[in-house]
GROMACS .gro file of C-alpha atoms in nm:
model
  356
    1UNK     CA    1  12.298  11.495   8.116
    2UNK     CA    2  12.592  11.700   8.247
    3UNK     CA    3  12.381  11.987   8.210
    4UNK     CA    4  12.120  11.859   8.417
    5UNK     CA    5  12.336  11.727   8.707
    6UNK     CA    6  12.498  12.096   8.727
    7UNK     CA    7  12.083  12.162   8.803
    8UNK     CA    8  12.028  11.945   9.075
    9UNK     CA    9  12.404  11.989   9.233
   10UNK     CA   10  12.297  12.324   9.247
   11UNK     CA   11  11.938  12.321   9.345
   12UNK     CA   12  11.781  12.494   9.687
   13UNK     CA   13  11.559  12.226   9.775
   14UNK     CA   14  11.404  11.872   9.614
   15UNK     CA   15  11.064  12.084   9.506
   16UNK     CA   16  11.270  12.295   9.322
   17UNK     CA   17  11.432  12.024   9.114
   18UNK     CA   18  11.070  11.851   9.080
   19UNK     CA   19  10.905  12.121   8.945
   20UNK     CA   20  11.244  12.245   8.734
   21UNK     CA   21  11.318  11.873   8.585
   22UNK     CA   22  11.126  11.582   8.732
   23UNK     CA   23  10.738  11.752   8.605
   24UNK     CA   24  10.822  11.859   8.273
   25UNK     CA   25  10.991  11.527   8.200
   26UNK     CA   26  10.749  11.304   8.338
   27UNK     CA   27  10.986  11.124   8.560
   28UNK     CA   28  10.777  10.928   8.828
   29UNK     CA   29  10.877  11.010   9.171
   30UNK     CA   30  10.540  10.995   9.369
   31UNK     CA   31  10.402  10.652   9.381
   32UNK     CA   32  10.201  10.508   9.634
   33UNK     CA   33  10.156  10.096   9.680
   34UNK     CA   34   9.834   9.943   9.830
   35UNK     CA   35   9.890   9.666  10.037
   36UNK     CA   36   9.536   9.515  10.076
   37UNK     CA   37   9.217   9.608  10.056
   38UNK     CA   38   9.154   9.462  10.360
   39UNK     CA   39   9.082   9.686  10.717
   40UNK     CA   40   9.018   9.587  11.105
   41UNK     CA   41   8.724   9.885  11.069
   42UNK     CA   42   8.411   9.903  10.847
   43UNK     CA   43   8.378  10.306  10.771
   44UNK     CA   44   8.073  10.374  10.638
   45UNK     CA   45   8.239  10.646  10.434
   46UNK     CA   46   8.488  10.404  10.255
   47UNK     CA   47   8.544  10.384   9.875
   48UNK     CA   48   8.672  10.013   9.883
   49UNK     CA   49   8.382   9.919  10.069
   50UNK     CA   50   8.244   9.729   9.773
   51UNK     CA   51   8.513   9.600   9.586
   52UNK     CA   52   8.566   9.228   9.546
   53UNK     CA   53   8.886   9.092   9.725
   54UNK     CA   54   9.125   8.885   9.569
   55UNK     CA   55   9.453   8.745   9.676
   56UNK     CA   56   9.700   8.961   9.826
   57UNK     CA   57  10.060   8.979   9.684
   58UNK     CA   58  10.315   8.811   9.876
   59UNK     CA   59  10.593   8.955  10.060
   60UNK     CA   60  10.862   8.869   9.763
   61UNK     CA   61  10.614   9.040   9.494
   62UNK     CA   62  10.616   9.337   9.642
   63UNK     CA   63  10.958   9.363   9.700
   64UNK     CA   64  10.997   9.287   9.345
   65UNK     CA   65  10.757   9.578   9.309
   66UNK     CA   66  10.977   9.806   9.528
   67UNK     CA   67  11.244   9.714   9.377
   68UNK     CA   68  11.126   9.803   8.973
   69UNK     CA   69  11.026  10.128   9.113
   70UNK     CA   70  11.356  10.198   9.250
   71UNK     CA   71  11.498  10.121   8.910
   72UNK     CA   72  11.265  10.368   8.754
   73UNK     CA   73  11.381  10.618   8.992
   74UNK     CA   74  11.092  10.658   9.233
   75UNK     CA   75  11.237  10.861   9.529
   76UNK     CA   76  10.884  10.911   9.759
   77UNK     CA   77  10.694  10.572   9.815
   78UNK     CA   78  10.377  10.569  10.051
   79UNK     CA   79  10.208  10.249  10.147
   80UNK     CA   80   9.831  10.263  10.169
   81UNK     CA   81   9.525  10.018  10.225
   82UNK     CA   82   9.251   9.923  10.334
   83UNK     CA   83   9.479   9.904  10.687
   84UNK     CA   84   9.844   9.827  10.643
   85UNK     CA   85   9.871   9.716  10.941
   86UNK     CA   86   9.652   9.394  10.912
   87UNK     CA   87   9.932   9.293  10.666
   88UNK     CA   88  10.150   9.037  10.952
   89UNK     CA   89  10.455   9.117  10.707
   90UNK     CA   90  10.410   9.511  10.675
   91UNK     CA   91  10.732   9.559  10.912
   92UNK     CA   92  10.969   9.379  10.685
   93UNK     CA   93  10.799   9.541  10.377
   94UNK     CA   94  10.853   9.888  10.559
   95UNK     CA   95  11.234   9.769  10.664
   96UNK     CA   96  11.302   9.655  10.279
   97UNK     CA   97  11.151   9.967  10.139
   98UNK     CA   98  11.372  10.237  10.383
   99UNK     CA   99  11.684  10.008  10.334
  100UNK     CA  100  11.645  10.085   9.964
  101UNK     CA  101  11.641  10.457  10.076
  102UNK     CA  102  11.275  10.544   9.939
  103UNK     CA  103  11.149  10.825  10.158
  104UNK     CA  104  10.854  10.671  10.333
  105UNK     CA  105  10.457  10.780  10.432
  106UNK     CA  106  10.257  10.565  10.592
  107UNK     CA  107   9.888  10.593  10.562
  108UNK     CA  108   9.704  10.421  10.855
  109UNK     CA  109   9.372  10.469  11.075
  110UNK     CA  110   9.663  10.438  11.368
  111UNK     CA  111   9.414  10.165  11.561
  112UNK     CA  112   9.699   9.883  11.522
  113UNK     CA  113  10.028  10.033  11.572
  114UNK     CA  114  10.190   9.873  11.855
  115UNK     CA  115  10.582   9.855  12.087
  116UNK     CA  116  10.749   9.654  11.795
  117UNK     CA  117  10.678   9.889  11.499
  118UNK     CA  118  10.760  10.184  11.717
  119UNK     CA  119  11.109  10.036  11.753
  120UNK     CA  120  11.143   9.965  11.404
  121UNK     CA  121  11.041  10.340  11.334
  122UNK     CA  122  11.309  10.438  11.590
  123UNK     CA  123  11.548  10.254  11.362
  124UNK     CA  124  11.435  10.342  11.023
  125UNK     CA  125  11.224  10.662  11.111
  126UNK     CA  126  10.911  10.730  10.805
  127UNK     CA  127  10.894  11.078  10.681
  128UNK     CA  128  10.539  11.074  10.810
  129UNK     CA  129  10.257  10.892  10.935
  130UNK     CA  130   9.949  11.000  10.829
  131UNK     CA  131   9.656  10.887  11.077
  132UNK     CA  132   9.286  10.938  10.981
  133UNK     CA  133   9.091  11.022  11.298
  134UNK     CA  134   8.718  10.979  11.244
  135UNK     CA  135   8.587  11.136  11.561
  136UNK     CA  136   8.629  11.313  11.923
  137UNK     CA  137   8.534  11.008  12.162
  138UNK     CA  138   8.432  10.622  12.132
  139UNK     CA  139   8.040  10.709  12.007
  140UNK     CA  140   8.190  10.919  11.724
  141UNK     CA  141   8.416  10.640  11.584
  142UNK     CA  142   8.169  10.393  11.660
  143UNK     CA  143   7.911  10.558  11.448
  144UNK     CA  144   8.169  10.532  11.169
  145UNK     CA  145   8.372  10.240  11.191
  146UNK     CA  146   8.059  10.018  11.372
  147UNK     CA  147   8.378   9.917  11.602
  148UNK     CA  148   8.413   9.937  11.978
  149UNK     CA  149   8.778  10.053  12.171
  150UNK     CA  150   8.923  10.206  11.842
  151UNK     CA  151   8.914  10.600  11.967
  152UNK     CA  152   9.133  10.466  12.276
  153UNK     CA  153   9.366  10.321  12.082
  154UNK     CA  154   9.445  10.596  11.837
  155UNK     CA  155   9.512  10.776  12.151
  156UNK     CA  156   9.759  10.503  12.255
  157UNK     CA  157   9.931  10.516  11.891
  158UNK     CA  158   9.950  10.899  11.916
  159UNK     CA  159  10.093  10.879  12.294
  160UNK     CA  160  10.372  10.634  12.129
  161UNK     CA  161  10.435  10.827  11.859
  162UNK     CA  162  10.427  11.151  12.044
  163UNK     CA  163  10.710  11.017  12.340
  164UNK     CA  164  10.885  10.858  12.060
  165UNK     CA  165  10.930  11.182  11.868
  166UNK     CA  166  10.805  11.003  11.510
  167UNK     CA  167  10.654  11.258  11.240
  168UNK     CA  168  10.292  11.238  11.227
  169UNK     CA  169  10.007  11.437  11.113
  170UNK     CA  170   9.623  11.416  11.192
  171UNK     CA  171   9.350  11.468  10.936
  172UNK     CA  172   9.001  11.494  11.029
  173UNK     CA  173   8.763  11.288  10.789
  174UNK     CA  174   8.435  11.449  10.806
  175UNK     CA  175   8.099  11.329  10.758
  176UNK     CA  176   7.756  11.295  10.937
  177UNK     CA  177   7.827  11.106  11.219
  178UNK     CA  178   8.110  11.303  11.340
  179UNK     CA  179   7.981  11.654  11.145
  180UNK     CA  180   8.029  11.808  11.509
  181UNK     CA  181   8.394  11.681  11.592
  182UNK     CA  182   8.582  11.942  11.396
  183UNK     CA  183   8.724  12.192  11.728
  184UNK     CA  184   8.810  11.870  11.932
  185UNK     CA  185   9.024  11.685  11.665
  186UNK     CA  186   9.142  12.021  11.542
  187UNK     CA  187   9.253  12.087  11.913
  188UNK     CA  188   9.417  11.699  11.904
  189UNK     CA  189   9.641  11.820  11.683
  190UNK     CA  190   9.733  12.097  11.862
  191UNK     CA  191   9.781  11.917  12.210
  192UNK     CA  192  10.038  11.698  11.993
  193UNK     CA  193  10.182  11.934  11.755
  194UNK     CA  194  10.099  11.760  11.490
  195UNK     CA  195   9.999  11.912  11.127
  196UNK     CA  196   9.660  11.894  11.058
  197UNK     CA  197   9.447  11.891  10.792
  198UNK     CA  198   9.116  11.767  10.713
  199UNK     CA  199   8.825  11.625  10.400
  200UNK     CA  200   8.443  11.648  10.453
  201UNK     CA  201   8.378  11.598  10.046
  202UNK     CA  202   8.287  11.201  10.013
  203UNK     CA  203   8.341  11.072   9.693
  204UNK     CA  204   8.141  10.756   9.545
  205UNK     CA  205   8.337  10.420   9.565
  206UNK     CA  206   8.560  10.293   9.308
  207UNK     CA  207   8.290  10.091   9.132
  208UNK     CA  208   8.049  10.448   9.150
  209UNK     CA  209   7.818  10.372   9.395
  210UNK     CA  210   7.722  10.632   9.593
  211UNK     CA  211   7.624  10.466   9.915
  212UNK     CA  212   7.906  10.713  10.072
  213UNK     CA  213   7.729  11.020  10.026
  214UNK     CA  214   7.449  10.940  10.232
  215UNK     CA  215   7.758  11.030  10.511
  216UNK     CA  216   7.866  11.337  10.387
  217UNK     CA  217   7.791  11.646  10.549
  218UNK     CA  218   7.515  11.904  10.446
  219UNK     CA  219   7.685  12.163  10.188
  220UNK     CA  220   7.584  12.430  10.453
  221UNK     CA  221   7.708  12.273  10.686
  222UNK     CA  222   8.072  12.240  10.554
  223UNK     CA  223   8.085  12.635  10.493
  224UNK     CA  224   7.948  12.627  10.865
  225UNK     CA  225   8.234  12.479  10.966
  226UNK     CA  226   8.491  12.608  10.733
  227UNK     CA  227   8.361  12.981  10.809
  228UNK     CA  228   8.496  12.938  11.144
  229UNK     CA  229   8.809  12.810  11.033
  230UNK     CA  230   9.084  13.144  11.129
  231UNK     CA  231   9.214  13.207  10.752
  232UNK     CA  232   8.961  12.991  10.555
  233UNK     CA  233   8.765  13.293  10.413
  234UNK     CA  234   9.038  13.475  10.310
  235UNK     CA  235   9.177  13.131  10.161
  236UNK     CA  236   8.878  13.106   9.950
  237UNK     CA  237   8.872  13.454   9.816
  238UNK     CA  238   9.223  13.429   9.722
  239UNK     CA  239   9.135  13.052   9.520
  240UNK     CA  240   8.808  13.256   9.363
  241UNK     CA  241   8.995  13.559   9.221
  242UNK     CA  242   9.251  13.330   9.030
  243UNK     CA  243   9.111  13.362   8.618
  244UNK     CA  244   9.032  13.022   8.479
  245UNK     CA  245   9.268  13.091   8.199
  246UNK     CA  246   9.092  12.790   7.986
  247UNK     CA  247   8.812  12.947   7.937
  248UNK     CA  248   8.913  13.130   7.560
  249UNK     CA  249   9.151  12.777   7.472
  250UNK     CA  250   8.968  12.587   7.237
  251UNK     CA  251   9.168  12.247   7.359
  252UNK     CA  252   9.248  12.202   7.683
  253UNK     CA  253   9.361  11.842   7.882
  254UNK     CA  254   9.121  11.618   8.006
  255UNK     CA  255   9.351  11.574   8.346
  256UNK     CA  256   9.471  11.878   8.485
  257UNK     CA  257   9.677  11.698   8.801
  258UNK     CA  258   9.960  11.520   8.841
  259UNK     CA  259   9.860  11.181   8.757
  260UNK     CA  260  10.063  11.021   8.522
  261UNK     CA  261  10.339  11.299   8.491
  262UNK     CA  262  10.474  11.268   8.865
  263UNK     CA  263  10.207  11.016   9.058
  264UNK     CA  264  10.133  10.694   9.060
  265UNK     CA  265   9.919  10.403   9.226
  266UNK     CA  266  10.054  10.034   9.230
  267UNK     CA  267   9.728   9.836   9.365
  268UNK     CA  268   9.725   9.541   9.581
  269UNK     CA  269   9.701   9.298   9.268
  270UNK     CA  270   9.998   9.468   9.130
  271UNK     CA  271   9.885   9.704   8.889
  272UNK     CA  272  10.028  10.013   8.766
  273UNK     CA  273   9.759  10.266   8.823
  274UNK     CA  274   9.825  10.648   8.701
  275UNK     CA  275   9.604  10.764   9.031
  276UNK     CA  276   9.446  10.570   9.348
  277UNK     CA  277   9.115  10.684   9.183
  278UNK     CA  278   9.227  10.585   8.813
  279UNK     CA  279   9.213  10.227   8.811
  280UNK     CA  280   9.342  10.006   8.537
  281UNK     CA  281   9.362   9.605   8.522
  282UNK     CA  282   9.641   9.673   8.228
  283UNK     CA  283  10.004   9.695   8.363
  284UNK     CA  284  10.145   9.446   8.628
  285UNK     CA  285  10.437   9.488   8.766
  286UNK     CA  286  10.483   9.182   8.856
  287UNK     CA  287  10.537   9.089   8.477
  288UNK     CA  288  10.543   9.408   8.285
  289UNK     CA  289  10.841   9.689   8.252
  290UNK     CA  290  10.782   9.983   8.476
  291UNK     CA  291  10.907  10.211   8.178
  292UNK     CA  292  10.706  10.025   7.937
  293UNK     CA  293  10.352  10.119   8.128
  294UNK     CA  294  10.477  10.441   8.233
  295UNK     CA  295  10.556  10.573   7.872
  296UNK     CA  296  10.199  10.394   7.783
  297UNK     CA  297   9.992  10.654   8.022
  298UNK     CA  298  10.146  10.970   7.837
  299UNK     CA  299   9.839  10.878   7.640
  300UNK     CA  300   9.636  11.004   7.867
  301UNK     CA  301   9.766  11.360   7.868
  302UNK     CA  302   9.703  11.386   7.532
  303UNK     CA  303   9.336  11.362   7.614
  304UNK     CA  304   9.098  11.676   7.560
  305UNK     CA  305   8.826  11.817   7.726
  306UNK     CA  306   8.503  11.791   7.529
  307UNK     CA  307   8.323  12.151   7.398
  308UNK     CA  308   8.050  12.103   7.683
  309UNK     CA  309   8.293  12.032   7.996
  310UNK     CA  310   8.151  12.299   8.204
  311UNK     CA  311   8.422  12.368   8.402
  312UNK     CA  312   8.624  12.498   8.186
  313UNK     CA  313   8.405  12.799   8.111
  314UNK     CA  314   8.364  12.803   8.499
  315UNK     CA  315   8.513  13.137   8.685
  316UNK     CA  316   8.572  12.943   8.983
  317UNK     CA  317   8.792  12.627   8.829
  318UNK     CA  318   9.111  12.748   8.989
  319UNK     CA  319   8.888  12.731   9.304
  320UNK     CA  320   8.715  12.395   9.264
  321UNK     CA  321   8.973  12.223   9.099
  322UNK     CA  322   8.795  11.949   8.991
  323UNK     CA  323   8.876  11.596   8.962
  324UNK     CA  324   8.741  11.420   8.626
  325UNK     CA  325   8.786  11.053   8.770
  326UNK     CA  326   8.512  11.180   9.077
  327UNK     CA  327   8.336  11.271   8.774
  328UNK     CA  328   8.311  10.969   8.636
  329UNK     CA  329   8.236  10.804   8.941
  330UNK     CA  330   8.015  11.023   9.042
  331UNK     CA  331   7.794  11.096   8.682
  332UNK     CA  332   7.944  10.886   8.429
  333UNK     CA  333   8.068  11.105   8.250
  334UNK     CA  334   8.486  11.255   8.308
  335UNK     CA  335   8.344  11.610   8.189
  336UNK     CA  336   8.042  11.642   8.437
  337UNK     CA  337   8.099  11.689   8.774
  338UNK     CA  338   7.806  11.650   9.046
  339UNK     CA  339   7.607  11.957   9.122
  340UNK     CA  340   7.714  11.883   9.477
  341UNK     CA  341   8.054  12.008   9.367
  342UNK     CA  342   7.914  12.302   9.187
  343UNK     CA  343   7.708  12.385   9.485
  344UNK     CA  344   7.978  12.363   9.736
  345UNK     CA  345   8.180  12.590   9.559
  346UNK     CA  346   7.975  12.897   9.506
  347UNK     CA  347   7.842  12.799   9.847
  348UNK     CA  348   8.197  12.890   9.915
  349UNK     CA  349   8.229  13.177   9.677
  350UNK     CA  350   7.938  13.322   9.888
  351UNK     CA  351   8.096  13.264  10.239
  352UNK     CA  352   8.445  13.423  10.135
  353UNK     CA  353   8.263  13.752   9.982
  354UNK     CA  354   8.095  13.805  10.300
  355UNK     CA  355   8.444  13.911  10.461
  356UNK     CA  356   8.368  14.238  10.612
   0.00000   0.00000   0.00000
């Protein structure tokens, strides 16, 4: 122990302890809670689109919640929906959470953000507000939230935010309907100085049906877009020339993320999920020990590929980076991924070798 305090007494910066200590001793400092399932929108994109709603936890459950994870040591805590917002008691969730000195993301469509939580963010600031933007003008986000007056009022959230100097960061979520919006929300970003990134890959919903990908983009057009994207190409070829050093290993781990070693979901029923894609009805924290389910999931890393997982005799697996629970969702099968994955990459491949 005395050892290890010397290490993080010492240490440049928090990443440095995380990948030093936290990550090879599974201690759980990522975890994310989701506060409904419910939303004020209906994206045609959305993987919770078709799950069956139950009860939301009360505000004293999940402060119980925050509270166990503070316990098990939990420094960075996001809150995520469906929309936050529609919660009437997500203020004094946010307050309790930031009093117990959590570091704080919020992840919101920005549509219901309004004077009083701006002065509560004055007082307890988040470290970020993450705001999906789903198009340039009112016809873009009606076409994907089949709602009227939401683009104006993600403009009046951002104005707030903006004059209030709060941290947040704009990410463009891509499909059909907006497939054209790309240079205007990119250039949002920029009028706001804001961070900015963006997803155009839909994945199917959490019970795999894959109504969303009727919305996603054509695979050419994604490397349209991304091709004009200063830096992409050169992105890409760097990702493509790293060796998949699986390939000769004749065991290698079914999960190659961070799920259940550093991250963790808490759903709105109160159940201890090792990813927000990952869903298990086993561990509630609002009767089980945080430890107790946490030390259960190291079972998970002890699962192998099988002989047939493509990827892993895939070149371009540093690249792709596959996720094995979009497998599943998307196939059946955690060691299949769709061909549209496949495709997109060496769609990819092919756009970053054309560099002159």
């Amino acid at each position: 122990m005395f050892a290890e305090e010397t290490f993080v007494r010492n240490a440049n910066s928090i990443e440095q302890i995380r990948e030093k200590l936290w990550i090879p001793q599974r201690h759980p400092h990522v975890g994310g809670i989701e506060l409904t399932p419910f939303c004020n929108l209906r994206c045609v994109h959305c993987y919770l689109q078709d799950q069956e709603k139950h009860k939301l936890l009360s505000t004293q459950e999940i402060k119980l919640i925050i509270d166990k994870l503070f316990d098990a040591g939990v420094l960075f805590l996001y809150f995520t929906g469906g929309e936050i917002f529609t919660r009437l008691d997500f203020l004094e969730i946010y307050i309790y959470a930031k009093k117990k000195g959590f570091i704080v993301e919020l992840l919101t469509n920005g549509t219901l953000i309004e004077t009083k939580a701006i002065e509560i963010f004055n007082m307890y600031p988040p470290a970020s507000i993450s705001i999906s933007i789903y198009g340039k003008d009112e016809e873009s986000y009606f076409r994907v939230t089949g709602q009227n007056g939401m683009y104006d009022k993600v403009i009046n959230t951002l104005n707030l935010l903006s004059q209030n100097s709060i941290h947040f960061e704009i990410k463009y979520i891509g499909m059909k309907e907006n497939q054209e919006d790309y240079p205007a929300i990119y250039s949002l970003a920029e009028r706001y100085g804001a961070e900015f990134s963006y997803s155009m890959e839909l994945f199917p919903t959490l019970n795999g049906n894959g109504c969303t990908k009727n919305h996603m983009i054509s695979l050419e057009k994604i490397v349209e877009i991304e091709s004009k994207i200063p830096g992409k190409k050169e992105e890409f070829k760097r990702l493509s020339e790293i060796p998949n050093s699986f390939i000769n290993q004749k065991e290698v781990p079914l999960y190659l993320c961070d799920m259940a070693i550093s991250n963790f979901l808490v759903d709105y029923q109160g159940y201890l999920n090792p990813c927000h894609k990952c869903r298990f009805k086993k561990w509630n924290m609002l009767l089980d020990d945080f430890n107790t389910a946490w030390d259960d999931y190291e079972s998970l890393l002890k699962e192998k590929t099988s002989k047939n997982n493509r990827c892993m005799k895939c070149k371009y697996l540093m690249m792709c980076s596959p996720c094995v629970v979009v497998n599943f969702l998307s196939t059946g099968d955690y060691n299949m991924p769709s061909d549209t994955i496949c495709k997109l990459t060496h769609l990819r491949v092919d756009m970053c070798n054309s560099i002159e």
